[in-house]
CSV table of C-alpha atoms and ligand atoms in Angstrom, one decimal:
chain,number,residue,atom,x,y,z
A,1,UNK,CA,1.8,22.4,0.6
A,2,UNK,CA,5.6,23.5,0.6
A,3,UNK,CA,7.4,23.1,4.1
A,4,UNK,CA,5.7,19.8,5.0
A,5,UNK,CA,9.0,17.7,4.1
A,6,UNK,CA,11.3,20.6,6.3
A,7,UNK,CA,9.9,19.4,9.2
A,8,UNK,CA,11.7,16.7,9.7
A,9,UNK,CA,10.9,13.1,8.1
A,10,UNK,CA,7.3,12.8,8.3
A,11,UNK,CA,5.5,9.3,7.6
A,12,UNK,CA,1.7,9.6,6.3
A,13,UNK,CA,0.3,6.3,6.9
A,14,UNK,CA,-2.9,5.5,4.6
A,15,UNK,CA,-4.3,2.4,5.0
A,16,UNK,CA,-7.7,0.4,3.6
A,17,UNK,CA,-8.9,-2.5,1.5
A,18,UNK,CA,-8.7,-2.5,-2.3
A,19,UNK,CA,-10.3,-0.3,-4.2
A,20,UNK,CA,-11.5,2.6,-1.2
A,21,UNK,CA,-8.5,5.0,-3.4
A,22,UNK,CA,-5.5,4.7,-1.6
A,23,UNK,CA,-3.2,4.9,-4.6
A,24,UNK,CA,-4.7,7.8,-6.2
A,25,UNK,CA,-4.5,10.1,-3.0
A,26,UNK,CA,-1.5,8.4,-1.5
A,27,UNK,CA,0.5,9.7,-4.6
A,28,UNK,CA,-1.1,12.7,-5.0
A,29,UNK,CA,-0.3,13.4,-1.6
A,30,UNK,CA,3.1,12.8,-1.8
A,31,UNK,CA,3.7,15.1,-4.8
A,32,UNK,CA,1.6,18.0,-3.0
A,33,UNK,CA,4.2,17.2,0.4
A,34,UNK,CA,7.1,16.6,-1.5
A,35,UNK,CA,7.6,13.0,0.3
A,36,UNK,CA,8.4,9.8,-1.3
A,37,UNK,CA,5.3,7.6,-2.2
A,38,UNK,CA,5.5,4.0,-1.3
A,39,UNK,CA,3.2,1.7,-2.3
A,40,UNK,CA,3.6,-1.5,-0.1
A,41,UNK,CA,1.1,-3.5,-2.0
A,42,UNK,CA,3.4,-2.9,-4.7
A,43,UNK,CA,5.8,-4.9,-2.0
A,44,UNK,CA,3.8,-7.9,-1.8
A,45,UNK,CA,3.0,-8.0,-5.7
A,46,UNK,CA,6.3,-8.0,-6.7
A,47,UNK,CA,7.3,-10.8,-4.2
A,48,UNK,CA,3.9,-12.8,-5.5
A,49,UNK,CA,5.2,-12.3,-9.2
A,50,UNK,CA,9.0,-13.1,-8.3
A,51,UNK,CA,7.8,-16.1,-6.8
A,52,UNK,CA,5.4,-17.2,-9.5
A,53,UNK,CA,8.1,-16.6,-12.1
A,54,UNK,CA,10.7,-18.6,-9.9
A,55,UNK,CA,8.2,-21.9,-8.8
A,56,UNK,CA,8.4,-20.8,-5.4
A,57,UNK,CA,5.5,-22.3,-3.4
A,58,UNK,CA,3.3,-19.7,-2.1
A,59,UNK,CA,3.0,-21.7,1.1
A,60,UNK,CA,6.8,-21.6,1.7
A,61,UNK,CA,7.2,-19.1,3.9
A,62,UNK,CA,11.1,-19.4,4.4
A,63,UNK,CA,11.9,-19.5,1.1
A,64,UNK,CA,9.6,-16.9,0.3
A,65,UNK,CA,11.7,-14.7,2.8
A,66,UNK,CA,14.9,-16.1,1.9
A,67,UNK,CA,13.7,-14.8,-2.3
A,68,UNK,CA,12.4,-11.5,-1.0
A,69,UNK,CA,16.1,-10.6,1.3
A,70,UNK,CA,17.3,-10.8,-2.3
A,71,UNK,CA,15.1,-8.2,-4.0
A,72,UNK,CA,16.5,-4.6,-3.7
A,73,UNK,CA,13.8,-1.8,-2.8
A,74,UNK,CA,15.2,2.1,-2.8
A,75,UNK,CA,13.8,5.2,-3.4
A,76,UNK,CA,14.0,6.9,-7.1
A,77,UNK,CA,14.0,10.4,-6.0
A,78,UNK,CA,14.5,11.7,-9.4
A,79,UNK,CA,10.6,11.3,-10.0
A,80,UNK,CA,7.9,13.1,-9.1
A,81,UNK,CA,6.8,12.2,-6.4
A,82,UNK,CA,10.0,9.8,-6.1
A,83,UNK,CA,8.6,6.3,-5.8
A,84,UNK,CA,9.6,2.7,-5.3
A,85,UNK,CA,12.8,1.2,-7.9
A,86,UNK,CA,12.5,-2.7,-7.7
A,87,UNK,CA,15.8,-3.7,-8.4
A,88,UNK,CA,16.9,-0.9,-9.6
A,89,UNK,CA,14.0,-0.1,-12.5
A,90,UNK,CA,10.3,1.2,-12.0
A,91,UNK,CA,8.2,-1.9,-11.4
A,92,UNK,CA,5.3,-2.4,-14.0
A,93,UNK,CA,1.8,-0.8,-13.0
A,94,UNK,CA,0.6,-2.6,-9.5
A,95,UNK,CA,1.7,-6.3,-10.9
A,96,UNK,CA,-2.3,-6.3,-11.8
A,97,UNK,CA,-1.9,-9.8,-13.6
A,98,UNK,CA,-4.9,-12.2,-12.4
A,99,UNK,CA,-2.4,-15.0,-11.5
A,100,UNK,CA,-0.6,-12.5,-9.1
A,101,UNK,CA,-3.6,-11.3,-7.3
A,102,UNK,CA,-4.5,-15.0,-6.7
A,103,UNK,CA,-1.9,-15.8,-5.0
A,104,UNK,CA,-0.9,-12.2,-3.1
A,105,UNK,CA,-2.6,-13.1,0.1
A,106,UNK,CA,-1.1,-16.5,0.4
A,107,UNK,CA,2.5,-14.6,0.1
A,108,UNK,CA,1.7,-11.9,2.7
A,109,UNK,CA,0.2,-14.1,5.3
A,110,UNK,CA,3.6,-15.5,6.4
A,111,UNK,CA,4.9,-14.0,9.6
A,112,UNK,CA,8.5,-13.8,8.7
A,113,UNK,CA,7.9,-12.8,5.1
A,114,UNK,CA,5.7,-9.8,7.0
A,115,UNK,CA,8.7,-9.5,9.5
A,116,UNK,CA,10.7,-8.9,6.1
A,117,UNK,CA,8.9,-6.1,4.7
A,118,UNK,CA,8.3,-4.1,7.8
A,119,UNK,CA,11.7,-4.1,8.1
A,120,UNK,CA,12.5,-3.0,4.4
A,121,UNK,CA,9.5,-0.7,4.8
A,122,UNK,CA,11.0,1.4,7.7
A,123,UNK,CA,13.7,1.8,5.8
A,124,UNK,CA,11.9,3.3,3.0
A,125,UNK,CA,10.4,5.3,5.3
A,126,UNK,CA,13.1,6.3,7.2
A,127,UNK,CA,13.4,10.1,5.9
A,128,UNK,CA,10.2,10.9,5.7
A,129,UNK,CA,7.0,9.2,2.9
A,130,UNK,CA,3.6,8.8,2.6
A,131,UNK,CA,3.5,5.3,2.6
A,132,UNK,CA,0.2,3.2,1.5
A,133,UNK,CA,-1.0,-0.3,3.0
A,134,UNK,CA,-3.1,-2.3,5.4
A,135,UNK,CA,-0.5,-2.2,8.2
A,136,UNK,CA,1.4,1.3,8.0
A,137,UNK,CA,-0.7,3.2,11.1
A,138,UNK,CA,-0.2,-0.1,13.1
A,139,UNK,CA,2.7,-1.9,12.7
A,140,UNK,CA,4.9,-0.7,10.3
A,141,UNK,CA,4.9,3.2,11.7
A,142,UNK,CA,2.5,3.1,14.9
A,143,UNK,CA,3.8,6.3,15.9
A,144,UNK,CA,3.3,8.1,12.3
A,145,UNK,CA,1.8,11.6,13.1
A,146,UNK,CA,-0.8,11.5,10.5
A,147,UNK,CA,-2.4,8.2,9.8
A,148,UNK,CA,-5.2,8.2,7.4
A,149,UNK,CA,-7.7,5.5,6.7
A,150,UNK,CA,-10.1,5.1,3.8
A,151,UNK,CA,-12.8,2.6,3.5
A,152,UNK,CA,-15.6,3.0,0.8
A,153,UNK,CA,-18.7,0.7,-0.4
A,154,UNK,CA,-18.0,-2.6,-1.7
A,155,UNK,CA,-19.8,-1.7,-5.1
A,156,UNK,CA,-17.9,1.0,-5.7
A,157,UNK,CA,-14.7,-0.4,-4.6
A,158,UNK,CA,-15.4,-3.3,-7.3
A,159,UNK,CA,-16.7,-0.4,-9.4
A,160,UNK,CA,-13.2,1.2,-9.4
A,161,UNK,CA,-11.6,-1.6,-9.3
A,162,UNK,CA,-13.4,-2.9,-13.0
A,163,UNK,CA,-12.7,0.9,-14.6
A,164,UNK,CA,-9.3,0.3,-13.6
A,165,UNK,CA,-8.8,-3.0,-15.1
A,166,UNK,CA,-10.9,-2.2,-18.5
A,167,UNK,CA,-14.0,-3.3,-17.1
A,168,UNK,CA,-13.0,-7.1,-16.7
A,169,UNK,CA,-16.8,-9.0,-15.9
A,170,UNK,CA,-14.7,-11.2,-13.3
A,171,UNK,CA,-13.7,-8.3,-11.5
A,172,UNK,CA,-16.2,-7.9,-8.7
A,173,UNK,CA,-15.8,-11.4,-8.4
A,174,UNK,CA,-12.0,-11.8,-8.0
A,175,UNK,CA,-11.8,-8.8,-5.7
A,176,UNK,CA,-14.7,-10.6,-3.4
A,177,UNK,CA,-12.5,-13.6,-2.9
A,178,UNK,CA,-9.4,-11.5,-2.2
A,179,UNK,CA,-11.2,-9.4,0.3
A,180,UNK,CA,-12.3,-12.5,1.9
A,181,UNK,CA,-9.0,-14.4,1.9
A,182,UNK,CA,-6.8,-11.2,2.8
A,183,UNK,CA,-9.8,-11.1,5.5
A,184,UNK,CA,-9.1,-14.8,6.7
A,185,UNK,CA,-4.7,-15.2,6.3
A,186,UNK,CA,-4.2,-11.4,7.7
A,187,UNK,CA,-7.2,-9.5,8.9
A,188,UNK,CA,-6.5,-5.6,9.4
A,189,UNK,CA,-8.2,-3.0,11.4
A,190,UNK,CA,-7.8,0.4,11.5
A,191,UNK,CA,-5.4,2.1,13.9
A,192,UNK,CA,-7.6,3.5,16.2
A,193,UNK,CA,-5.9,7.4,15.8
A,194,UNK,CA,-6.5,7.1,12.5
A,195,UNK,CA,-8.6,9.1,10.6
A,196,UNK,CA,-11.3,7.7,8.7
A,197,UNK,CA,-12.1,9.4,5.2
A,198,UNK,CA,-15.0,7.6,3.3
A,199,UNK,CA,-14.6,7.8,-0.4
A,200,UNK,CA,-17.7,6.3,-1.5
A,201,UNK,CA,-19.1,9.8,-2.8
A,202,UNK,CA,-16.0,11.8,-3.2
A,203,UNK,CA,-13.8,12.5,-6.3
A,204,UNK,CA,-10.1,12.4,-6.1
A,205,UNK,CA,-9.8,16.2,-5.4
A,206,UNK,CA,-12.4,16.0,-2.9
A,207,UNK,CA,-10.3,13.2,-1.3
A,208,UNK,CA,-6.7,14.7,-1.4
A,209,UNK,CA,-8.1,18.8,-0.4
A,210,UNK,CA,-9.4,16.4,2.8
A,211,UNK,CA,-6.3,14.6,3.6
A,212,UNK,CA,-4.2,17.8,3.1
A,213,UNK,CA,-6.5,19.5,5.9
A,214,UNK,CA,-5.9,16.2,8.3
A,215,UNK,CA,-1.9,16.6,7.5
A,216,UNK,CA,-2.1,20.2,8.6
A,217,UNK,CA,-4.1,19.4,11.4
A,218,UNK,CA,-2.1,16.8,12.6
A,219,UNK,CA,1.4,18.0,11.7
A,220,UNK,CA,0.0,21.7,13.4
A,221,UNK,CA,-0.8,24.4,11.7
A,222,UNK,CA,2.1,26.7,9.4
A,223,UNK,CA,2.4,23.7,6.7
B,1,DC,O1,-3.1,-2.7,-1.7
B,1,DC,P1,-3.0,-3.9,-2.7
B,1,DC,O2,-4.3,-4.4,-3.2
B,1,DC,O3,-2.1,-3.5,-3.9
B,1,DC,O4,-2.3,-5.1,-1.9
B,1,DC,C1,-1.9,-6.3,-2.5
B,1,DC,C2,-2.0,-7.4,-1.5
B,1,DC,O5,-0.9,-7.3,-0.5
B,1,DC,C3,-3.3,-7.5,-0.7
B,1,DC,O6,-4.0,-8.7,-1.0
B,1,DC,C4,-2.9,-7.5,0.8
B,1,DC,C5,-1.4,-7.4,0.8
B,1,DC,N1,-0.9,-6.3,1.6
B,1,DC,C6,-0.6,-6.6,2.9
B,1,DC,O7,-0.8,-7.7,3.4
B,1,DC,N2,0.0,-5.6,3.7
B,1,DC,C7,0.2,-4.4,3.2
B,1,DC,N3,0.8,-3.4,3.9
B,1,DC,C8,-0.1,-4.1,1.8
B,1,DC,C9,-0.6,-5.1,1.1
């Protein structure tokens, strides 16, 4: 969809719990837009891992800030779509390691380690993305012009989840208790422009050939 990214920096907000697709279509929409992807989760995993690998206490909340002010984020726009650089290199796949996703919702439940990122996240932002997260539509860009959310069924969420992970028994399981903590330390809702795509049935083209039609909608006709 060439001429998207001419308009002006454009943020596509996609929000939704774990597993409904966001990554697949968030990057797929960015290539088809020509936008940077960001992938805040990515955010919060990396500060989880930094502070795991550093013994800082994942109820700190301070010194978690104080560790992630020292993390760089920028865009690589040499890739395609250009996507996050964590300190200058291209962070490992989604920081999937068991011992990160424990503690990930302990990390992002601190108001001034949220404070941090919303503030590195409109940065990232700031020319234009299609950025993926809980928050995006709500707090991060509540005036985004296209905000997208996608929910599907909790066994196929924990069905994608397992294919994605090798088919890990404790899968399900471990993306249960996360639901359920994320759901406890930092409950999200939809922003209530957004528009709801349910994924439950659909394949990834099926997804993305929607969201495209939403973007044009939204961002009005002639994209
Ligand atoms: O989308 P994900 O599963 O990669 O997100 C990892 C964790 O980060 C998740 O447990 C919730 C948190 N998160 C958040 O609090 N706010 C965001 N914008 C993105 C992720």
């Amino acid at each position: 969809m060439p001429g998207a990214a001419e308009k002006g920096p454009i943020v596509v907000a996609i929000d939704g719990p774990a597993g409904s697709g966001k990554s697949t279509l968030a990057s797929r929409l960015a290539a088809e837009l020509g936008l940077p992807y960001v992938n805040t989760g990515l955010m919060y995993r990396a500060l989880a891992h930094r502070a795991l690998a550093q013994g800082v206490d994942h109820d700190d909340g301070p010194a978690l800030e104080r560790l992630l002010r020292k993390m760089t984020f920028e865009i690589d726009r040499s890739g395609r779509p250009p996507a996050l650089l964590l300190d200058g290199t291209r962070p490992p796949d989604g920081y999937a390691a068991s011992e990160v996703e424990n503690s990930v919702s302990a990390v992002a439940r601190h108001p001034e380690v949220r404070r941090a990122m919303v503030e590195l996240q409109r940065g990232l932002g700031r020319e234009g993305a299609v950025m993926e997260g809980r928050d995006i539509g709500t707090v991060v860009f509540p005036e985004a012009p296209v905000k997208i959310y996608l929910d599907a069924a909790p066994h196929e969420r924990a069905e994608r989840r397992a294919r994605e992970r090798k088919g890990s028994a404790r899968v399900a399981e471990g993306m249960a208790e996360r639901d359920s903590r994320d759901e406890r330390v930092n409950p999200f809702v939809p922003a209530p422009n957004a528009v709801r795509i349910d994924t439950t049935t659909l394949g990834a083209d099926a997804v993305l050939n929607e969201a495209v039609r939403i973007v044009r909608e939204r961002l009005g006709g002639g994209t």
